[in-house]
Coordinates of C-alpha atoms in Angstrom, one line a residue:
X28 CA 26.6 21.5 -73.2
X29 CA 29.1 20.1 -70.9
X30 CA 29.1 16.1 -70.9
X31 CA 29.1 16.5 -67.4
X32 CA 25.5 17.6 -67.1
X33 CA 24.4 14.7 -69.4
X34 CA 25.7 12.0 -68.3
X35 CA 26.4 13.1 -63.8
X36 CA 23.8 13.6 -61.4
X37 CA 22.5 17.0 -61.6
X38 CA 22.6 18.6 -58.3
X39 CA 20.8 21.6 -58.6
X40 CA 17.0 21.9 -59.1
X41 CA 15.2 25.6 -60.5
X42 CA 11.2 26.1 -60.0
X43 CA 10.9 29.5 -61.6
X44 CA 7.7 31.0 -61.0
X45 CA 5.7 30.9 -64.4
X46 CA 4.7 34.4 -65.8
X47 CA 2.5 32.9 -68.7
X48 CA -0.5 34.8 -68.6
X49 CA -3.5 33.4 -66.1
X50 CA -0.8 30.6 -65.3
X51 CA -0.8 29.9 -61.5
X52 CA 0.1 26.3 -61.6
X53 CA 3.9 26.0 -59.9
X54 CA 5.8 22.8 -61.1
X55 CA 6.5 21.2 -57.7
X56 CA 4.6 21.1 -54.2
X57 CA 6.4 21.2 -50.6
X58 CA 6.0 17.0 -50.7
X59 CA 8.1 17.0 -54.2
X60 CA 10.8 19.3 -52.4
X61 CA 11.1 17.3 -49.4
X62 CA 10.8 13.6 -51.8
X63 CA 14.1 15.5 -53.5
X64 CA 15.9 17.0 -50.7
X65 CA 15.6 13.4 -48.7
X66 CA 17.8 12.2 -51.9
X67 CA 20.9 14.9 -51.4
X68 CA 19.0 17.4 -54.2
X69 CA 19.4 20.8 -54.0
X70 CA 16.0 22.3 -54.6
X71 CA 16.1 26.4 -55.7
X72 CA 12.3 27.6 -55.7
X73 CA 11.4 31.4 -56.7
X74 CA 10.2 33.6 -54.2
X75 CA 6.5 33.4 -54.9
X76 CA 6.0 30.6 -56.9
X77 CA 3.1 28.8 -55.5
X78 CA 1.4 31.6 -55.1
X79 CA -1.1 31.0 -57.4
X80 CA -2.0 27.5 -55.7
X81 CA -1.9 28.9 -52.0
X82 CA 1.7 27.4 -51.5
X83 CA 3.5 30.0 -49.5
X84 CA 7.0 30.7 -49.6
X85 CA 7.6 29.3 -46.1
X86 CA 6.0 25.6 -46.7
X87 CA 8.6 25.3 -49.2
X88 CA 11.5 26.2 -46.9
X89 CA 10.1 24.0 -44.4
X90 CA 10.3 20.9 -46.7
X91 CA 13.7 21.9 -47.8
X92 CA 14.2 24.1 -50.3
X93 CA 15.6 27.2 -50.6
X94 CA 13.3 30.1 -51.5
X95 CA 15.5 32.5 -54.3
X96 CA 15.4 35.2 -56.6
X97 CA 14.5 34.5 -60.7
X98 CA 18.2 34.4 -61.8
X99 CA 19.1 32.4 -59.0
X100 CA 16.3 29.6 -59.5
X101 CA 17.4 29.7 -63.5
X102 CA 20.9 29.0 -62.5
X103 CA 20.4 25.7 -61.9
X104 CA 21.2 22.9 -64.0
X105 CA 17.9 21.5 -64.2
X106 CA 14.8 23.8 -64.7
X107 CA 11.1 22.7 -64.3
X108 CA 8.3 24.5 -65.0
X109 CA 5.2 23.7 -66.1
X110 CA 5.0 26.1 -69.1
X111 CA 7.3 27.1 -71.9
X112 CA 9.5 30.0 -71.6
X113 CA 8.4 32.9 -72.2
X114 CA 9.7 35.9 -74.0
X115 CA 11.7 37.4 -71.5
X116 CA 12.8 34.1 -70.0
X117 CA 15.0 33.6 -73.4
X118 CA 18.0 35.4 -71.8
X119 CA 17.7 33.0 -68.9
X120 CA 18.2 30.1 -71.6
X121 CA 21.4 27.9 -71.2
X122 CA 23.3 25.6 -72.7
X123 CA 24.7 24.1 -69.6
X124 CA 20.7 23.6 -68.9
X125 CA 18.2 20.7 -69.0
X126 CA 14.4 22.1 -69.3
X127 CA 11.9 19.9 -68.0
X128 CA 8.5 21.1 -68.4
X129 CA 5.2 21.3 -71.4
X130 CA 6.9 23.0 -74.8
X131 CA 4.6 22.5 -77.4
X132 CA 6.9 23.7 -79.5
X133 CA 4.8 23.6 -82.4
X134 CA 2.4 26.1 -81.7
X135 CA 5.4 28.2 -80.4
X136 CA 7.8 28.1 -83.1
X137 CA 9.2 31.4 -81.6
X138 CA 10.2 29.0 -78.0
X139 CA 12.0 26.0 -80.5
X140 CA 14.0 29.3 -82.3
X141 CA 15.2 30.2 -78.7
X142 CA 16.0 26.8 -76.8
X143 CA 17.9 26.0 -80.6
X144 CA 19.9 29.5 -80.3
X145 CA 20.8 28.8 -76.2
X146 CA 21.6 25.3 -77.1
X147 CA 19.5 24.5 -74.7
X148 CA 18.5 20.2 -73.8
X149 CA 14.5 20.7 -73.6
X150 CA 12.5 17.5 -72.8
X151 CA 8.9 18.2 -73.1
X152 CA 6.3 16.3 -70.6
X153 CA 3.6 16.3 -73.4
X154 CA 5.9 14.0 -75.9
X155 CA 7.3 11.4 -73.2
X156 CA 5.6 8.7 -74.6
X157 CA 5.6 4.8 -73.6
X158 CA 6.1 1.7 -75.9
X159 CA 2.2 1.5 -75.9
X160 CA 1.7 5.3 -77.4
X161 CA 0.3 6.4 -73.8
X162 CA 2.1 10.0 -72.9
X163 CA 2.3 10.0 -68.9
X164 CA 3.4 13.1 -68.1
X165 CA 0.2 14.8 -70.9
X166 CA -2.9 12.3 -69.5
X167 CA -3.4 14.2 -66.0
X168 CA -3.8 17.5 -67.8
X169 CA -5.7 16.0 -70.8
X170 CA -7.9 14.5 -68.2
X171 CA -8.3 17.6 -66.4
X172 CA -8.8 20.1 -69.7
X173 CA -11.3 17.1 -70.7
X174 CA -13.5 17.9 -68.2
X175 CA -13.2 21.5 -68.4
X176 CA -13.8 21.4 -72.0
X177 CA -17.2 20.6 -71.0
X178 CA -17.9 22.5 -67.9
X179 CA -16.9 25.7 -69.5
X180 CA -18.9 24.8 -72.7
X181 CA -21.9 24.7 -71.1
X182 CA -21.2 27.5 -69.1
X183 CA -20.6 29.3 -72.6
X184 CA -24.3 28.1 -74.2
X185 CA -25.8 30.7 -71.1
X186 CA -27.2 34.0 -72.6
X187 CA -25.3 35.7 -70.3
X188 CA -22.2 34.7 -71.3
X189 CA -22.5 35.2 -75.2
X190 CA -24.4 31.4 -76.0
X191 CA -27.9 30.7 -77.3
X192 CA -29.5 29.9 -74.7
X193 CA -29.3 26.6 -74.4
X194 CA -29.3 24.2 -71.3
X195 CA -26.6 21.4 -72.0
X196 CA -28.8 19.0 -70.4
X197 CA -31.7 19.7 -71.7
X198 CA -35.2 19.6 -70.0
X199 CA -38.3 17.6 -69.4
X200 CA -39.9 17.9 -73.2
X201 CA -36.6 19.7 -74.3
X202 CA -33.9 18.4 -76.2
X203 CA -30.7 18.6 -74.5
X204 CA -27.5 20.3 -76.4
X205 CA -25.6 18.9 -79.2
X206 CA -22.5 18.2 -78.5
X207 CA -20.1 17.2 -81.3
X208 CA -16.1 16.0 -79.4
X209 CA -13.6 15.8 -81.8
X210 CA -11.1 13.1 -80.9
X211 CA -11.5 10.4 -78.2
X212 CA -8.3 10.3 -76.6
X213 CA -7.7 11.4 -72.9
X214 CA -9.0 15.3 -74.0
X215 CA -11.4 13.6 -75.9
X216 CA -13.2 10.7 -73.9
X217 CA -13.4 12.7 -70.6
X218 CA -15.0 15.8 -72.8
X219 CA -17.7 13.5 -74.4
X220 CA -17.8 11.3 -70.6
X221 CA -18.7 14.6 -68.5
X222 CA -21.0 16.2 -70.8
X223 CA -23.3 13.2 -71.3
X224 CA -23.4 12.9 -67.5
X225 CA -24.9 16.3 -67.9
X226 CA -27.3 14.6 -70.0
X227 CA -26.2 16.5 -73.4
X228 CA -26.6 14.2 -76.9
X229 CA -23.2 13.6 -77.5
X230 CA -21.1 12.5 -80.5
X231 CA -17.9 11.3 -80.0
X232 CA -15.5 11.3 -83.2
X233 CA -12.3 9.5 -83.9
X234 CA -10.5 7.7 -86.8
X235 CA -9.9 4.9 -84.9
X236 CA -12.3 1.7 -84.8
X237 CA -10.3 -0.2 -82.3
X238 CA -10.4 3.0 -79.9
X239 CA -14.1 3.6 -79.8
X240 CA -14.3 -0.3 -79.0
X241 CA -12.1 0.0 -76.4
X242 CA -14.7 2.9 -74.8
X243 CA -17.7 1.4 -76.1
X244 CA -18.5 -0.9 -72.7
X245 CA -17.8 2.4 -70.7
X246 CA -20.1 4.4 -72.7
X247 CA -23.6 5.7 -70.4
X248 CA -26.2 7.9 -71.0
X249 CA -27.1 10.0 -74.7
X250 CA -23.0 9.0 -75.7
X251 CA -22.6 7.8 -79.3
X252 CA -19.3 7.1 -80.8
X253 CA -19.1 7.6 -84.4
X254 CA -16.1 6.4 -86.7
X255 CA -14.9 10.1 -88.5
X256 CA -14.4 11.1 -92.0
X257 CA -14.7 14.4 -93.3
X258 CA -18.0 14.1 -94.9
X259 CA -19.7 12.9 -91.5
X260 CA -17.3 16.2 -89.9
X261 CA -19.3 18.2 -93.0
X262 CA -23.1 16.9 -91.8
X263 CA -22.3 16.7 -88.5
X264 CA -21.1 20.6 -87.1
X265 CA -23.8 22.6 -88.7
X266 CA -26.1 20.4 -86.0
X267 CA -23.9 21.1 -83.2
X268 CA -24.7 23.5 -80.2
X269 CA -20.9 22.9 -78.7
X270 CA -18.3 21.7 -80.4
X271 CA -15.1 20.4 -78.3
X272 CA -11.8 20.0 -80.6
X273 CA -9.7 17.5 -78.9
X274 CA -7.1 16.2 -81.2
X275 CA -3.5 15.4 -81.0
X276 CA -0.2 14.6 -82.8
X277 CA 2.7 14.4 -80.2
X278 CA 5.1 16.9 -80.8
X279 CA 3.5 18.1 -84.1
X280 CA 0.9 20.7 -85.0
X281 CA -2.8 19.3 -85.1
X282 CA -4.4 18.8 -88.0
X283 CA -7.4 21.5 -88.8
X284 CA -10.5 19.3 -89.0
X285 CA -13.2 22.0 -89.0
X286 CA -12.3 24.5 -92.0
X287 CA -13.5 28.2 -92.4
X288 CA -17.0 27.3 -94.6
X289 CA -17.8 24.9 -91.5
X290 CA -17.7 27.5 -89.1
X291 CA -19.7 29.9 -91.4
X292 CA -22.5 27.1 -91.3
X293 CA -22.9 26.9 -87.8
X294 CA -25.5 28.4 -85.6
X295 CA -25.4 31.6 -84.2
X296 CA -23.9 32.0 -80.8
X297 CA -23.3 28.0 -80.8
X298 CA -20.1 27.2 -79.2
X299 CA -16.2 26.1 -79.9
X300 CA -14.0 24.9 -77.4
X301 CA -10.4 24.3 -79.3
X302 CA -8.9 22.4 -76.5
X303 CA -6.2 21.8 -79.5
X304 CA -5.4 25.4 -79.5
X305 CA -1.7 24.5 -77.6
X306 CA -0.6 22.2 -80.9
X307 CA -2.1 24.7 -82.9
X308 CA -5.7 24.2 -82.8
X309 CA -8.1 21.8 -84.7
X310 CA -10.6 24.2 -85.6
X311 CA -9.3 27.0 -88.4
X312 CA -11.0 29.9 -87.0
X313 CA -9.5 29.6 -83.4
X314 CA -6.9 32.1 -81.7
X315 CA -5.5 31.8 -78.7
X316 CA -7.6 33.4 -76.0
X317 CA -6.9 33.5 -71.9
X318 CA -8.3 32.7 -68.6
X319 CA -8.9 36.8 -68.1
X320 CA -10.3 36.8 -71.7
X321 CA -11.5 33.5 -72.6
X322 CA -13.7 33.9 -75.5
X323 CA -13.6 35.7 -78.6
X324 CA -16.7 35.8 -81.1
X325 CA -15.9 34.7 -85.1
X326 CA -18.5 34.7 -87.8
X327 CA -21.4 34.7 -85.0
X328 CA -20.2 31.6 -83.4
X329 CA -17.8 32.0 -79.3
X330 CA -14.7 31.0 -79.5
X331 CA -12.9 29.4 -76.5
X332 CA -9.3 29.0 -76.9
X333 CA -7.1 29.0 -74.0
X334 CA -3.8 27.0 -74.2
X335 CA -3.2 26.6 -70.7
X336 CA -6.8 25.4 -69.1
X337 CA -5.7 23.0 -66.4
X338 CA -4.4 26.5 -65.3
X339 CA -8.1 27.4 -64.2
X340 CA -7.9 24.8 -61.6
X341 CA -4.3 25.6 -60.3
X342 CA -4.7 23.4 -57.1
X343 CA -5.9 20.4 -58.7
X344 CA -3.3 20.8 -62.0
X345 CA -0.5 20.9 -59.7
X346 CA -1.3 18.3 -57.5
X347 CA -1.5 16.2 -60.5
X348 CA 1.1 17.1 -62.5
X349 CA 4.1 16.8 -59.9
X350 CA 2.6 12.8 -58.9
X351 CA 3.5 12.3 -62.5
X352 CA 6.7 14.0 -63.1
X353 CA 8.2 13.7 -59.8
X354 CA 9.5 10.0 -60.4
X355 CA 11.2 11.8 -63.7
X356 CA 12.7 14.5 -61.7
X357 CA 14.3 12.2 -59.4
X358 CA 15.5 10.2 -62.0
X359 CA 16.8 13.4 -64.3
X360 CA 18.6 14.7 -61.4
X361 CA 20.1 11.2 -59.7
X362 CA 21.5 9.7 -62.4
X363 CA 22.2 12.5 -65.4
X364 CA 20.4 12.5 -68.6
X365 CA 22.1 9.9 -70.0
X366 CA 21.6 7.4 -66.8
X367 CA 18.1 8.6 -66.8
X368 CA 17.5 7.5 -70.3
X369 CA 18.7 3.8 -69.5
X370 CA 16.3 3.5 -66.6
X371 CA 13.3 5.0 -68.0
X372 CA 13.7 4.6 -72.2
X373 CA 10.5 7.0 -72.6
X374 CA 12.7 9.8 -71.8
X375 CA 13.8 9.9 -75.4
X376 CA 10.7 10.6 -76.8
X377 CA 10.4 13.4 -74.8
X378 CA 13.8 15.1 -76.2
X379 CA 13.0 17.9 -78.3
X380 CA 15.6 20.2 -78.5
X381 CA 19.6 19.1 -77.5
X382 CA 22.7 20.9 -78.2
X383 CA 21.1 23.2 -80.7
X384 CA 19.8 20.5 -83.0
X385 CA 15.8 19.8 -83.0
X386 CA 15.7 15.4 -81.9
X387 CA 11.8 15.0 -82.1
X388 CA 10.6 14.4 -85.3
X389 CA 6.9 15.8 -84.5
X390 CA 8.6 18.7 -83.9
X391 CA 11.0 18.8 -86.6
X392 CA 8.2 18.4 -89.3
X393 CA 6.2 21.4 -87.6
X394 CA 9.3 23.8 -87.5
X395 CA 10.6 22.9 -91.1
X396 CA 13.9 21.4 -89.7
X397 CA 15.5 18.6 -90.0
X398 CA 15.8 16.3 -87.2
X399 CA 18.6 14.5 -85.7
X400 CA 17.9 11.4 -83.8
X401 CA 18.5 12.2 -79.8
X402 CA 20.9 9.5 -79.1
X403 CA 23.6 11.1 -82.0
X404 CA 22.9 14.7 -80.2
X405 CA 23.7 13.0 -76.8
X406 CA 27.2 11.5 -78.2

């Protein structure tokens, strides 16, 4: 890559439209464009990209930007997106090219091959991560695929719509649902939060003592937190009416918690939501399912699995996304890679890919490489 697109401003700003499937999220609103344009940014938006969140092509032109074709928003010498690339966007990679946008490049081994090939500088949101092990750029969507975790799962338990029967909540005389969360991070705590508002017995899970402390004086209602092992997992998931995996390594592949017999032992038509799924899933038996077909049934037990669920709620994804990344953006684009790095230090963590060398060690491990450390790829 040219030094001059690491280290001077970058001028140029791409918002491709994503074609991932069911993915209607665009990666900046007509506020973002005109926040960019009022600093001398050049902001290139696809014909049709906010579409899918009821942003015509018009609002953007009228904060600033200039509305363009596919190859002409990919021309620019910084692309974000909200999704990884997809097959056909390879040819569109660049080496001449910073990505900003999610990767998770190690459930998509196939998207690291390509940005390594292209030579391609990738930073992904989901691996920005702060001195304190907070990832600002993952929480909002965590937060969001949280809730929906729970909203869909007890949508899920309804006859109807392949479950046993079972009404989350419960009834007068009735036991509610058992609900088994995986995880207490952001997924995690706002999974196990929402569904005990719906009155559900819950069981939040995580290795960490110090974490469930920290939640334990915001814990309400039929929430216990439980530290995990694998013997408690064992005892625990042939009880469960819905189970919500909500793990996470940053920038590696999640580790499988629930294992093939586990599943077996379940109860018919109970329920899995593998919230996981876009690191690789936490529960062995999940595949990647979508928004148009969301669920898939293994040994007698639904599968949800969709990698992209903040996706569901386009308007409210996208609205918090860009309030996150938009400070980055500036900063990216203002100052070059290399300035952007000095002012905001987190920026390194989110480096996966740079000059065809893999710079995140998360992702190194998951892809079999070796990695390089990002500041010798920027030199």
């Amino acid at each position: 890559m040219p030094s001059s697109v690491l280290s001077a401003p970058i001028s140029s700003i791409g918002i491709p439209k994503e074609i991932k499937s069911d993915e209607l999220r665009v990666a900046i609103t007509p506020d973002g464009v005109k926040e960019l344009v009022s600093q001398g940014l050049e902001v290139r938006v696809q014909t049709g990209a906010g579409t899918g969140v009821g942003i015509e092509d018009q609002s953007f032109a009228l904060a600033g930007a200039k509305i363009v074709s596919r190859d002409e928003a990919w021309s620019s010498h910084l692309i974000v997106k909200v999704k990884e690339p997809q097959e056909e966007e390879y040819q569109l990679l660049r080496e001449d090219m910073v990505l900003f946008t999610y990767l998770h490049l190690a459930a998509y081994p196939k998207v690291g091959e390509a940005l390594l090939k292209a030579g391609t500088t990738s930073i992904g949101y989901e691996t920005v991560q702060m001195e304190d092990g907070t990832l600002p750029l993952l929480a909002p969507m965590s937060e969001i695929a949280g809730r929906l975790a729970a909203q869909v799962g007890a949508h899920l338990l309804e006859k109807p719509n392949g479950g046993r029967g079972v009404l989350i909540g419960g009834c007068t005389g009735v036991r509610p649902a058992r609900v088994i969360v995986l995880g207490a991070g952001t997924v995690g705590w706002n999974a196990a939060r929402l569904a005990a508002n719906m009155d559900a017995e819950v069981m939040l899970l995580d290795r960490s003592p110090e974490r469930l402390r920290k939640l334990e004086a915001h814990r309400k209602g039929r929430l216990v937190s439980v530290v995990s092992s694998r013997g408690l997992i064992e005892r625990l998931i042939p009880t469960a009416d819905l189970i919500i995996g909500a793990v996470l390594t940053p920038g590696g592949r999640a580790p499988t918690l629930v294992d093939e017999r586990m599943v077996e032992q379940m109860k018919s038509k109970s329920v899995i939501v593998d919230v996981a799924i876009d690191q690789g899933g936490c529960i062995a038996t999940s595949k990647e399912t979508t928004h148009t077909k969301p669920t898939i049934n293994i040994k007698g037990v639904e599968h949800y699995a969709v990698s992209n669920m903040p996706g569901a709620v386009p308007f409210t994804s996208t609205e918090a996304l860009v309030s996150v990344t938009l400070p980055y953006i500036l900063c990216i684009a203002g100052r070059g890679l290399e300035g952007a790095i000095t002012e905001r230090p987190e920026i390194v963590s989110g480096l996966n890919t740079i000059k065809g060398s893999v710079c995140h060690p998360g992702v190194a491990k998951a892809l079999n490489l070796h990695p390089r450390h990002p500041m010798a790829c920027l030199n």
